[in-house]
């Protein structure tokens, strides 16, 4: 079990790691060669030009030679706070503003309660001495005296914990009520300020029945003219144009090569660019590059025209899906929320996503297949959750070496070394758990795609929901149960079964030490690593070396991207859960959570201003807010 010394070692390691990340970020962001990585949104809006153009020296195009700028490595913090909330909405969208409000909500809820709990509950817990008498039965440390486990059973001191819990519950509900009210007002104001968009008047209809002698457009038109005559406006059928889409991508690739050689010729008019026609230009006949790609584009345009006519004429390529538009939002809402046929598997309607938000591969999945997919994925997620209990249990065994020492004495020569013991208990468990969770969001997103949802924003929400259930079962409940089992293994093996519930009840509050280490790894060093943007930095330079040929390619390479909501929102929910559970149980956890909320708010405010974009959304601008 982690002691105060172990927590201190973990804090130093994570603070040092966070400091190194911030230093690396401060150095990298002021280098001219990285300017497009750390200020992409300002380039896209035309408010910033490359500093490499103003510096005529060769070294100055890559390295910042102004030594004074290296001493202002924390100036990003005041810059991040300059924008007001209304400016953030105009600059990055409503989703980003709501996302930032979640962090301030955490500060508003837990800051006053932390002061109350530390002032009232910590002295009450320390003044008791129950754990002193249980040292022979349980594995305890000095930090556990700050928890409720140190209070004697049936003690009148529990009234302090009950009173604090009631106060906290009232305060949390009050702050949630105020926040929901503010968010609702912001949403209405945002919708009122926006232009009307086609998807607000459109419904996507799936599983259109096959009517003999009628095409899908005729069937859809006749059905909605009969059932929605007052508000039906028009419709658009959906075609299987995969071949056409491949031609479009190939044509765009040829266009980029053509633009590249034209630009190259403009820079050096006296030299005509040439290339080889073989594989990757490594062999084959050498030809004039501009004329070659111009001819290739012309041929592709002709092939695309033929393919388009083929798609429109071939009834077999027409999917049983259509986008139906109405003349009012009310008509579209009624159609999207009501059953259209006696057969519930036909004429499935839902609000249409924004065009950029549509996941086209799932539009034509039959109803029966959707049901089977959801069942299979549900079982798979259940199995995945419990499969991950194995590495979680192993992580917890690392966090509780004393319990293992009693059962396996041969480990004592290693675990008695102070530095190794502090590293294994105070830092490694949280780091190992973070690594286990790193690949999980991608796996869950793939599972959500298999389920058959038709909007990218819906896929993100479903993946986020699965990720939260996973973290609830494994990170929270799994860590508590498995950690308690390893921690009190000796006690479980040498006491009567009737005493096991008492042992678990006393041990659970003491698991706060593990969550403290996890918060420091994930919420301190992890958030500091977020601002470094190491992955986009590496990807941009690799693309710049091997792929970028034109200015359009460079803009595409410096894509700001989005906040990873499918991972970030569940992590936020976990921190709220930890704060709610341990407020009256082990209040020493609250300062670590508050540091996370404050630091993360600062980092993501900077990211929203300079880097990340607001995600594409489906109808509601609050898909990633509190919904």
Tab-separated table of C-alpha atoms in Angstrom, residues 85-561:
chain	number	residue	atom	x	y	z
A	85	UNK	CA	-16.833	32.763	-23.656
A	86	UNK	CA	-18.741	34.505	-26.451
A	87	UNK	CA	-15.496	34.863	-28.419
A	88	UNK	CA	-14.749	31.166	-27.899
A	89	UNK	CA	-18.194	30.297	-29.305
A	90	UNK	CA	-17.573	32.421	-32.403
A	91	UNK	CA	-14.020	31.143	-32.746
A	92	UNK	CA	-14.385	27.421	-31.975
A	93	UNK	CA	-18.114	26.649	-31.714
A	94	UNK	CA	-20.571	26.022	-28.898
A	95	UNK	CA	-19.326	22.483	-28.239
A	96	UNK	CA	-15.904	23.806	-27.273
A	97	UNK	CA	-17.387	26.388	-24.910
A	98	UNK	CA	-19.587	23.775	-23.201
A	99	UNK	CA	-16.620	21.416	-22.963
A	100	UNK	CA	-14.611	24.051	-21.089
A	101	UNK	CA	-17.537	24.774	-18.775
A	102	UNK	CA	-17.407	21.176	-17.517
A	103	UNK	CA	-13.988	21.859	-15.983
A	104	UNK	CA	-15.160	25.082	-14.328
A	105	UNK	CA	-18.192	23.173	-13.032
A	106	UNK	CA	-15.830	20.700	-11.356
A	107	UNK	CA	-13.992	23.570	-9.702
A	108	UNK	CA	-17.238	25.183	-8.533
A	109	UNK	CA	-18.537	21.923	-7.054
A	110	UNK	CA	-15.436	20.556	-5.355
A	111	UNK	CA	-13.500	23.663	-4.236
A	112	UNK	CA	-15.893	24.748	-1.412
A	113	UNK	CA	-16.524	21.136	-0.407
A	114	UNK	CA	-12.795	20.437	-0.245
A	115	UNK	CA	-12.267	23.257	2.243
A	116	UNK	CA	-15.189	22.014	4.378
A	117	UNK	CA	-14.056	18.378	4.271
A	118	UNK	CA	-10.414	19.127	5.074
A	119	UNK	CA	-11.335	21.431	7.947
A	120	UNK	CA	-14.019	19.213	9.473
A	121	UNK	CA	-13.489	15.579	8.469
A	122	UNK	CA	-9.696	15.230	8.482
A	123	UNK	CA	-9.343	16.229	12.173
A	124	UNK	CA	-12.245	13.910	13.028
A	125	UNK	CA	-10.629	10.983	11.208
A	126	UNK	CA	-7.152	11.599	12.600
A	127	UNK	CA	-8.414	11.908	16.170
A	128	UNK	CA	-9.742	8.349	16.022
A	129	UNK	CA	-7.451	5.355	16.337
A	130	UNK	CA	-9.276	2.365	14.946
A	131	UNK	CA	-6.598	1.430	12.417
A	132	UNK	CA	-3.957	1.365	15.156
A	133	UNK	CA	-5.748	-1.612	16.695
A	134	UNK	CA	-6.224	-3.314	13.293
A	135	UNK	CA	-2.584	-3.216	12.183
A	136	UNK	CA	-2.159	-6.881	12.959
A	137	UNK	CA	-5.203	-7.794	10.862
A	138	UNK	CA	-5.016	-5.307	7.993
A	139	UNK	CA	-2.330	-3.709	5.856
A	140	UNK	CA	-2.469	0.003	6.683
A	141	UNK	CA	-0.290	3.094	6.297
A	142	UNK	CA	-0.128	6.524	7.913
A	143	UNK	CA	-2.105	8.164	5.102
A	144	UNK	CA	-5.056	5.858	5.842
A	145	UNK	CA	-5.553	7.628	9.175
A	146	UNK	CA	-7.039	10.507	7.151
A	147	UNK	CA	-9.888	8.295	5.898
A	148	UNK	CA	-13.191	7.278	7.436
A	149	UNK	CA	-11.738	3.800	8.080
A	150	UNK	CA	-9.937	5.237	11.090
A	151	UNK	CA	-13.253	6.038	12.829
A	152	UNK	CA	-14.481	3.471	15.334
A	153	UNK	CA	-17.689	1.606	14.365
A	154	UNK	CA	-20.921	3.063	15.820
A	155	UNK	CA	-19.058	6.230	16.775
A	156	UNK	CA	-21.003	9.491	17.075
A	157	UNK	CA	-18.318	11.093	14.909
A	158	UNK	CA	-20.055	9.654	11.844
A	159	UNK	CA	-22.599	12.451	12.150
A	160	UNK	CA	-19.911	14.817	10.858
A	161	UNK	CA	-19.497	12.670	7.733
A	162	UNK	CA	-23.261	12.440	7.224
A	163	UNK	CA	-23.654	16.215	7.582
A	164	UNK	CA	-20.848	16.903	5.088
A	165	UNK	CA	-22.362	14.410	2.640
A	166	UNK	CA	-25.776	16.121	2.830
A	167	UNK	CA	-24.194	19.535	2.337
A	168	UNK	CA	-22.174	18.246	-0.614
A	169	UNK	CA	-25.236	16.632	-2.218
A	170	UNK	CA	-27.280	19.828	-1.927
A	171	UNK	CA	-24.434	21.960	-3.266
A	172	UNK	CA	-23.732	19.628	-6.208
A	173	UNK	CA	-27.416	19.498	-7.210
A	174	UNK	CA	-27.693	23.274	-6.954
A	175	UNK	CA	-24.614	23.832	-9.151
A	176	UNK	CA	-25.830	21.265	-11.687
A	177	UNK	CA	-29.217	22.974	-11.847
A	178	UNK	CA	-27.600	26.353	-12.477
A	179	UNK	CA	-25.226	24.912	-15.070
A	180	UNK	CA	-27.985	23.127	-16.996
A	181	UNK	CA	-30.013	26.340	-16.996
A	182	UNK	CA	-27.072	28.347	-18.346
A	183	UNK	CA	-26.299	25.746	-20.995
A	184	UNK	CA	-29.933	25.648	-22.141
A	185	UNK	CA	-29.942	29.438	-22.526
A	186	UNK	CA	-26.640	29.303	-24.430
A	187	UNK	CA	-28.031	26.627	-26.740
A	188	UNK	CA	-31.177	28.596	-27.552
A	189	UNK	CA	-29.171	31.763	-28.186
A	190	UNK	CA	-26.766	29.836	-30.397
A	191	UNK	CA	-29.549	28.275	-32.463
A	192	UNK	CA	-31.277	31.646	-32.828
A	193	UNK	CA	-28.083	33.262	-34.083
A	194	UNK	CA	-27.335	30.595	-36.696
A	195	UNK	CA	-28.534	30.485	-40.278
A	196	UNK	CA	-31.045	27.835	-41.218
A	197	UNK	CA	-29.367	24.634	-42.333
A	198	UNK	CA	-30.831	21.984	-44.672
A	199	UNK	CA	-30.394	19.146	-42.161
A	200	UNK	CA	-32.752	20.922	-39.761
A	201	UNK	CA	-35.574	20.318	-42.255
A	202	UNK	CA	-34.469	16.846	-43.379
A	203	UNK	CA	-35.113	13.294	-42.214
A	204	UNK	CA	-33.144	10.215	-43.229
A	205	UNK	CA	-35.407	7.279	-44.122
A	206	UNK	CA	-33.970	3.764	-44.101
A	207	UNK	CA	-35.329	0.325	-44.986
A	208	UNK	CA	-37.566	1.626	-47.750
A	209	UNK	CA	-39.645	-1.416	-48.861
A	210	UNK	CA	-39.194	-2.858	-52.331
A	211	UNK	CA	-42.401	-2.214	-54.293
A	212	UNK	CA	-42.774	-4.271	-57.509
A	213	UNK	CA	-42.782	-2.040	-60.566
A	214	UNK	CA	-41.696	1.052	-58.583
A	215	UNK	CA	-38.242	2.503	-58.044
A	216	UNK	CA	-37.079	3.737	-54.639
A	217	UNK	CA	-37.619	7.444	-55.542
A	218	UNK	CA	-41.165	6.711	-56.750
A	219	UNK	CA	-41.965	4.702	-53.630
A	220	UNK	CA	-40.630	7.417	-51.312
A	221	UNK	CA	-42.403	10.208	-53.176
A	222	UNK	CA	-45.742	8.411	-53.163
A	223	UNK	CA	-45.474	7.419	-49.490
A	224	UNK	CA	-44.707	10.894	-48.158
A	225	UNK	CA	-47.218	12.635	-50.412
A	226	UNK	CA	-49.840	10.312	-48.929
A	227	UNK	CA	-48.784	10.408	-45.258
A	228	UNK	CA	-47.249	13.899	-44.952
A	229	UNK	CA	-49.040	15.946	-47.623
A	230	UNK	CA	-48.943	19.260	-45.746
A	231	UNK	CA	-45.201	19.503	-45.069
A	232	UNK	CA	-43.458	17.126	-47.508
A	233	UNK	CA	-41.211	19.049	-49.879
A	234	UNK	CA	-38.823	16.768	-51.781
A	235	UNK	CA	-36.399	13.869	-51.383
A	236	UNK	CA	-33.005	12.645	-52.502
A	237	UNK	CA	-32.294	8.965	-53.087
A	238	UNK	CA	-28.959	7.416	-52.081
A	239	UNK	CA	-26.846	5.426	-54.541
A	240	UNK	CA	-24.014	2.941	-54.141
A	241	UNK	CA	-21.306	5.040	-55.778
A	242	UNK	CA	-18.217	3.411	-54.288
A	243	UNK	CA	-16.510	3.065	-57.664
A	244	UNK	CA	-17.252	6.698	-58.462
A	245	UNK	CA	-15.867	7.746	-55.065
A	246	UNK	CA	-12.595	5.909	-55.788
A	247	UNK	CA	-12.312	7.738	-59.106
A	248	UNK	CA	-12.853	11.045	-57.324
A	249	UNK	CA	-10.003	10.299	-54.899
A	250	UNK	CA	-7.678	9.254	-57.718
A	251	UNK	CA	-8.582	12.350	-59.710
A	252	UNK	CA	-7.837	14.574	-56.696
A	253	UNK	CA	-4.437	12.896	-56.349
A	254	UNK	CA	-3.657	13.580	-60.018
A	255	UNK	CA	-4.768	17.184	-59.599
A	256	UNK	CA	-2.324	17.655	-56.720
A	257	UNK	CA	0.535	16.322	-58.843
A	258	UNK	CA	-0.501	18.600	-61.707
A	259	UNK	CA	-0.597	21.650	-59.406
A	260	UNK	CA	2.801	20.684	-58.029
A	261	UNK	CA	4.464	20.565	-61.459
A	262	UNK	CA	2.767	23.776	-62.573
A	263	UNK	CA	4.074	25.509	-59.446
A	264	UNK	CA	7.511	24.013	-60.034
A	265	UNK	CA	7.503	25.307	-63.613
A	266	UNK	CA	6.428	28.787	-62.487
A	267	UNK	CA	9.382	28.946	-60.095
A	268	UNK	CA	11.805	27.928	-62.850
A	269	UNK	CA	10.277	28.768	-66.273
A	270	UNK	CA	13.469	27.857	-68.131
A	271	UNK	CA	13.274	24.202	-67.121
A	272	UNK	CA	10.368	22.025	-68.170
A	273	UNK	CA	9.497	19.455	-65.436
A	274	UNK	CA	9.505	15.807	-66.487
A	275	UNK	CA	8.627	12.492	-64.864
A	276	UNK	CA	8.570	8.775	-65.600
A	277	UNK	CA	5.304	6.943	-66.228
A	278	UNK	CA	6.264	3.746	-64.373
A	279	UNK	CA	5.565	2.684	-60.770
A	280	UNK	CA	6.151	5.601	-58.356
A	281	UNK	CA	8.029	7.372	-61.149
A	282	UNK	CA	11.005	5.039	-60.730
A	283	UNK	CA	11.072	3.720	-64.289
A	284	UNK	CA	9.255	3.963	-67.591
A	285	UNK	CA	9.168	6.510	-70.386
A	286	UNK	CA	10.158	10.071	-69.426
A	287	UNK	CA	7.482	12.566	-70.417
A	288	UNK	CA	6.500	16.195	-69.881
A	289	UNK	CA	4.908	16.217	-66.410
A	290	UNK	CA	2.367	18.994	-67.000
A	291	UNK	CA	1.063	17.574	-70.277
A	292	UNK	CA	1.059	14.030	-68.893
A	293	UNK	CA	-1.053	14.862	-65.848
A	294	UNK	CA	-3.314	17.159	-67.853
A	295	UNK	CA	-4.096	14.240	-70.157
A	296	UNK	CA	-4.583	11.889	-67.197
A	297	UNK	CA	-7.045	14.310	-65.586
A	298	UNK	CA	-8.946	14.640	-68.857
A	299	UNK	CA	-9.287	10.863	-69.130
A	300	UNK	CA	-10.442	10.597	-65.511
A	301	UNK	CA	-13.061	13.305	-66.080
A	302	UNK	CA	-14.430	11.277	-68.971
A	303	UNK	CA	-14.450	8.046	-66.939
A	304	UNK	CA	-16.132	9.790	-64.024
A	305	UNK	CA	-18.856	11.136	-66.300
A	306	UNK	CA	-19.531	7.633	-67.658
A	307	UNK	CA	-19.518	6.120	-64.147
A	308	UNK	CA	-21.926	8.785	-62.882
A	309	UNK	CA	-24.388	8.069	-65.680
A	310	UNK	CA	-24.069	4.349	-64.964
A	311	UNK	CA	-24.862	4.857	-61.268
A	312	UNK	CA	-27.920	6.991	-62.019
A	313	UNK	CA	-29.335	4.546	-64.573
A	314	UNK	CA	-28.643	1.252	-62.779
A	315	UNK	CA	-31.538	0.528	-60.405
A	316	UNK	CA	-29.463	-2.162	-58.657
A	317	UNK	CA	-27.109	0.537	-57.349
A	318	UNK	CA	-29.979	2.407	-55.706
A	319	UNK	CA	-30.058	1.864	-51.936
A	320	UNK	CA	-33.271	1.593	-49.864
A	321	UNK	CA	-32.389	4.928	-48.233
A	322	UNK	CA	-33.491	8.498	-48.908
A	323	UNK	CA	-33.151	11.967	-47.434
A	324	UNK	CA	-36.606	13.538	-47.197
A	325	UNK	CA	-36.978	17.300	-46.781
A	326	UNK	CA	-39.937	19.181	-45.292
A	327	UNK	CA	-41.010	22.807	-45.437
A	328	UNK	CA	-40.827	23.269	-41.649
A	329	UNK	CA	-38.768	22.018	-38.717
A	330	UNK	CA	-41.976	20.903	-37.037
A	331	UNK	CA	-42.844	18.593	-39.937
A	332	UNK	CA	-39.347	17.103	-39.941
A	333	UNK	CA	-39.417	16.597	-36.162
A	334	UNK	CA	-42.820	14.858	-36.261
A	335	UNK	CA	-41.657	12.514	-39.022
A	336	UNK	CA	-38.358	11.719	-37.283
A	337	UNK	CA	-40.011	10.895	-33.950
A	338	UNK	CA	-42.995	8.799	-35.078
A	339	UNK	CA	-43.413	5.288	-36.480
A	340	UNK	CA	-44.290	5.484	-40.159
A	341	UNK	CA	-45.625	1.981	-40.793
A	342	UNK	CA	-47.437	-0.896	-39.081
A	343	UNK	CA	-44.295	-2.923	-39.689
A	344	UNK	CA	-41.705	-1.413	-37.301
A	345	UNK	CA	-38.830	-2.756	-39.404
A	346	UNK	CA	-39.747	-0.607	-42.448
A	347	UNK	CA	-39.627	3.149	-43.065
A	348	UNK	CA	-37.204	3.821	-40.225
A	349	UNK	CA	-36.868	7.584	-39.750
A	350	UNK	CA	-34.424	9.736	-37.785
A	351	UNK	CA	-33.165	13.309	-37.904
A	352	UNK	CA	-30.650	13.775	-40.705
A	353	UNK	CA	-27.054	14.434	-39.663
A	354	UNK	CA	-25.032	17.262	-41.107
A	355	UNK	CA	-23.561	16.139	-44.490
A	356	UNK	CA	-19.999	16.096	-43.075
A	357	UNK	CA	-21.270	14.061	-40.129
A	358	UNK	CA	-22.751	11.154	-42.107
A	359	UNK	CA	-21.081	7.756	-41.877
A	360	UNK	CA	-22.119	6.541	-45.304
A	361	UNK	CA	-21.076	2.898	-44.868
A	362	UNK	CA	-23.914	2.262	-42.380
A	363	UNK	CA	-26.831	3.878	-44.220
A	364	UNK	CA	-28.156	0.749	-45.942
A	365	UNK	CA	-27.854	-1.841	-43.140
A	366	UNK	CA	-31.140	-3.831	-42.817
A	367	UNK	CA	-33.115	-3.701	-39.587
A	368	UNK	CA	-32.548	-7.363	-38.694
A	369	UNK	CA	-28.831	-6.953	-39.255
A	370	UNK	CA	-28.813	-3.870	-37.008
A	371	UNK	CA	-30.466	-5.834	-34.209
A	372	UNK	CA	-28.000	-8.703	-34.505
A	373	UNK	CA	-25.062	-6.320	-34.656
A	374	UNK	CA	-26.128	-4.514	-31.474
A	375	UNK	CA	-26.599	-7.827	-29.672
A	376	UNK	CA	-23.183	-9.122	-30.748
A	377	UNK	CA	-21.438	-5.858	-29.858
A	378	UNK	CA	-23.226	-5.745	-26.491
A	379	UNK	CA	-21.927	-9.216	-25.644
A	380	UNK	CA	-18.470	-8.290	-26.945
A	381	UNK	CA	-18.301	-5.142	-24.815
A	382	UNK	CA	-19.379	-7.162	-21.777
A	383	UNK	CA	-16.634	-9.704	-22.466
A	384	UNK	CA	-14.070	-6.964	-23.097
A	385	UNK	CA	-14.859	-5.305	-19.783
A	386	UNK	CA	-14.256	-8.495	-17.830
A	387	UNK	CA	-11.279	-9.546	-19.959
A	388	UNK	CA	-9.560	-6.315	-18.944
A	389	UNK	CA	-10.021	-7.283	-15.297
A	390	UNK	CA	-6.911	-9.465	-15.662
A	391	UNK	CA	-4.431	-6.627	-16.372
A	392	UNK	CA	-6.290	-4.402	-13.890
A	393	UNK	CA	-5.834	-7.021	-11.172
A	394	UNK	CA	-2.151	-7.312	-12.085
A	395	UNK	CA	-1.761	-3.539	-11.781
A	396	UNK	CA	-3.351	-3.652	-8.357
A	397	UNK	CA	-0.954	-6.388	-7.284
A	398	UNK	CA	1.885	-3.957	-8.014
A	399	UNK	CA	0.203	-1.300	-5.907
A	400	UNK	CA	-0.040	-3.540	-2.826
A	401	UNK	CA	3.331	-5.154	-2.286
A	402	UNK	CA	2.964	-5.543	1.468
A	403	UNK	CA	0.002	-7.851	1.020
A	404	UNK	CA	2.017	-9.986	-1.380
A	405	UNK	CA	5.042	-9.978	0.917
A	406	UNK	CA	3.061	-11.788	3.569
A	407	UNK	CA	2.009	-14.491	1.123
A	408	UNK	CA	5.227	-14.527	-0.946
A	409	UNK	CA	8.153	-13.691	1.381
A	410	UNK	CA	10.719	-14.347	-1.372
A	411	UNK	CA	9.795	-10.934	-2.889
A	412	UNK	CA	10.906	-9.006	0.181
A	413	UNK	CA	14.565	-8.408	-0.882
A	414	UNK	CA	13.272	-6.456	-3.881
A	415	UNK	CA	10.312	-4.696	-2.326
A	416	UNK	CA	12.306	-3.524	0.716
A	417	UNK	CA	14.470	-1.225	-1.453
A	418	UNK	CA	13.061	2.244	-0.769
A	419	UNK	CA	13.300	3.714	-4.262
A	420	UNK	CA	11.994	0.595	-6.019
A	421	UNK	CA	9.171	0.296	-3.519
A	422	UNK	CA	8.166	3.941	-3.932
A	423	UNK	CA	8.372	3.713	-7.723
A	424	UNK	CA	6.327	0.506	-7.933
A	425	UNK	CA	3.637	1.675	-5.545
A	426	UNK	CA	3.477	5.380	-6.218
A	427	UNK	CA	4.027	5.684	-9.986
A	428	UNK	CA	3.967	2.403	-11.905
A	429	UNK	CA	0.336	1.346	-11.168
A	430	UNK	CA	-1.155	4.577	-12.509
A	431	UNK	CA	1.160	4.540	-15.527
A	432	UNK	CA	0.388	0.895	-16.335
A	433	UNK	CA	-3.351	1.528	-16.086
A	434	UNK	CA	-3.006	4.543	-18.388
A	435	UNK	CA	-1.215	2.414	-20.991
A	436	UNK	CA	-3.908	-0.274	-20.806
A	437	UNK	CA	-6.573	2.373	-21.419
A	438	UNK	CA	-4.720	4.103	-24.251
A	439	UNK	CA	-5.774	1.746	-27.057
A	440	UNK	CA	-9.278	1.149	-25.740
A	441	UNK	CA	-11.152	4.171	-27.263
A	442	UNK	CA	-10.125	3.160	-30.789
A	443	UNK	CA	-11.388	-0.388	-30.225
A	444	UNK	CA	-14.690	0.898	-28.842
A	445	UNK	CA	-15.127	3.291	-31.785
A	446	UNK	CA	-14.726	0.369	-34.199
A	447	UNK	CA	-17.352	-1.541	-32.213
A	448	UNK	CA	-19.735	1.417	-32.457
A	449	UNK	CA	-19.241	1.509	-36.238
A	450	UNK	CA	-20.120	-2.177	-36.433
A	451	UNK	CA	-23.320	-1.454	-34.477
A	452	UNK	CA	-24.583	0.531	-37.458
A	453	UNK	CA	-24.956	4.165	-36.344
A	454	UNK	CA	-25.142	6.597	-39.260
A	455	UNK	CA	-23.605	9.759	-37.757
A	456	UNK	CA	-19.979	10.276	-36.774
A	457	UNK	CA	-21.058	12.301	-33.743
A	458	UNK	CA	-23.312	9.431	-32.654
A	459	UNK	CA	-20.403	7.018	-33.054
A	460	UNK	CA	-18.304	9.257	-30.803
A	461	UNK	CA	-21.049	9.403	-28.173
A	462	UNK	CA	-21.624	5.657	-28.201
A	463	UNK	CA	-17.889	4.979	-27.958
A	464	UNK	CA	-17.688	7.468	-25.074
A	465	UNK	CA	-20.569	5.722	-23.285
A	466	UNK	CA	-18.877	2.326	-23.660
A	467	UNK	CA	-15.610	3.786	-22.458
A	468	UNK	CA	-17.261	5.234	-19.366
A	469	UNK	CA	-18.942	1.917	-18.505
A	470	UNK	CA	-15.571	0.270	-18.920
A	471	UNK	CA	-13.850	2.767	-16.640
A	472	UNK	CA	-16.657	2.465	-14.080
A	473	UNK	CA	-16.372	-1.321	-13.906
A	474	UNK	CA	-12.623	-1.759	-14.342
A	475	UNK	CA	-10.859	1.395	-13.234
A	476	UNK	CA	-13.206	2.210	-10.361
A	477	UNK	CA	-14.955	-0.954	-9.166
A	478	UNK	CA	-12.244	-3.294	-10.460
A	479	UNK	CA	-9.463	-1.336	-8.817
A	480	UNK	CA	-11.353	-1.243	-5.537
A	481	UNK	CA	-12.314	-4.924	-5.493
A	482	UNK	CA	-9.098	-6.371	-6.935
A	483	UNK	CA	-6.950	-3.927	-4.988
A	484	UNK	CA	-8.676	-4.746	-1.735
A	485	UNK	CA	-8.299	-8.465	-2.420
A	486	UNK	CA	-4.547	-8.179	-3.021
A	487	UNK	CA	-4.086	-5.674	-0.233
A	488	UNK	CA	-5.792	-7.757	2.436
A	489	UNK	CA	-4.927	-11.167	0.997
A	490	UNK	CA	-3.333	-12.331	4.222
A	491	UNK	CA	-6.358	-11.204	6.205
A	492	UNK	CA	-8.773	-13.004	3.870
A	493	UNK	CA	-6.843	-16.261	4.195
A	494	UNK	CA	-6.635	-16.197	8.005
A	495	UNK	CA	-10.031	-15.008	9.159
A	496	UNK	CA	-13.567	-16.351	9.189
A	497	UNK	CA	-15.781	-15.621	6.131
A	498	UNK	CA	-18.127	-13.548	8.292
A	499	UNK	CA	-15.349	-10.974	8.801
A	500	UNK	CA	-14.634	-10.476	5.071
A	501	UNK	CA	-17.375	-7.798	4.551
A	502	UNK	CA	-15.975	-5.828	7.486
A	503	UNK	CA	-12.470	-6.064	6.044
A	504	UNK	CA	-13.672	-4.880	2.622
A	505	UNK	CA	-15.644	-2.026	4.183
A	506	UNK	CA	-12.597	-0.809	6.092
A	507	UNK	CA	-10.238	-1.261	3.112
A	508	UNK	CA	-12.246	0.490	0.383
A	509	UNK	CA	-11.732	4.034	1.742
A	510	UNK	CA	-8.005	3.310	1.862
A	511	UNK	CA	-7.965	2.674	-1.944
A	512	UNK	CA	-7.878	6.437	-2.387
A	513	UNK	CA	-4.085	6.160	-2.463
A	514	UNK	CA	-4.215	4.263	-5.749
A	515	UNK	CA	-6.591	6.811	-7.292
A	516	UNK	CA	-4.318	9.613	-6.136
A	517	UNK	CA	-1.445	8.055	-8.097
A	518	UNK	CA	-3.720	7.554	-11.106
A	519	UNK	CA	-4.878	11.188	-11.012
A	520	UNK	CA	-1.294	12.402	-10.900
A	521	UNK	CA	-0.246	10.252	-13.868
A	522	UNK	CA	-3.343	10.848	-15.996
A	523	UNK	CA	-4.495	14.249	-14.792
A	524	UNK	CA	-1.177	16.001	-14.215
A	525	UNK	CA	1.525	14.578	-16.480
A	526	UNK	CA	-1.060	13.319	-18.995
A	527	UNK	CA	-2.678	16.726	-19.422
A	528	UNK	CA	0.733	18.391	-19.687
A	529	UNK	CA	1.555	15.914	-22.458
A	530	UNK	CA	-1.666	16.913	-24.238
A	531	UNK	CA	-0.432	20.467	-24.827
A	532	UNK	CA	2.778	19.178	-26.428
A	533	UNK	CA	0.798	17.763	-29.400
A	534	UNK	CA	3.583	15.277	-30.080
A	535	UNK	CA	1.529	13.090	-32.427
A	536	UNK	CA	0.344	15.964	-34.705
A	537	UNK	CA	3.904	17.350	-34.645
A	538	UNK	CA	5.435	14.105	-35.906
A	539	UNK	CA	2.676	13.522	-38.471
A	540	UNK	CA	2.983	17.055	-39.862
A	541	UNK	CA	6.739	16.796	-40.406
A	542	UNK	CA	6.453	13.327	-41.949
A	543	UNK	CA	3.781	14.588	-44.347
A	544	UNK	CA	5.834	17.700	-45.045
A	545	UNK	CA	8.796	15.530	-46.005
A	546	UNK	CA	7.065	12.905	-48.138
A	547	UNK	CA	3.553	14.046	-49.130
A	548	UNK	CA	3.257	17.848	-49.211
A	549	UNK	CA	3.705	19.224	-52.721
A	550	UNK	CA	1.365	22.215	-52.869
A	551	UNK	CA	-0.041	24.768	-50.429
A	552	UNK	CA	-3.274	22.785	-50.309
A	553	UNK	CA	-1.324	19.716	-49.186
A	554	UNK	CA	0.354	21.780	-46.484
A	555	UNK	CA	-3.013	23.042	-45.216
A	556	UNK	CA	-4.282	19.471	-45.123
A	557	UNK	CA	-1.148	18.337	-43.255
A	558	UNK	CA	-1.601	20.946	-40.503
A	559	UNK	CA	-5.225	19.959	-39.874
A	560	UNK	CA	-5.982	21.169	-36.321
A	561	UNK	CA	-8.135	18.129	-35.566
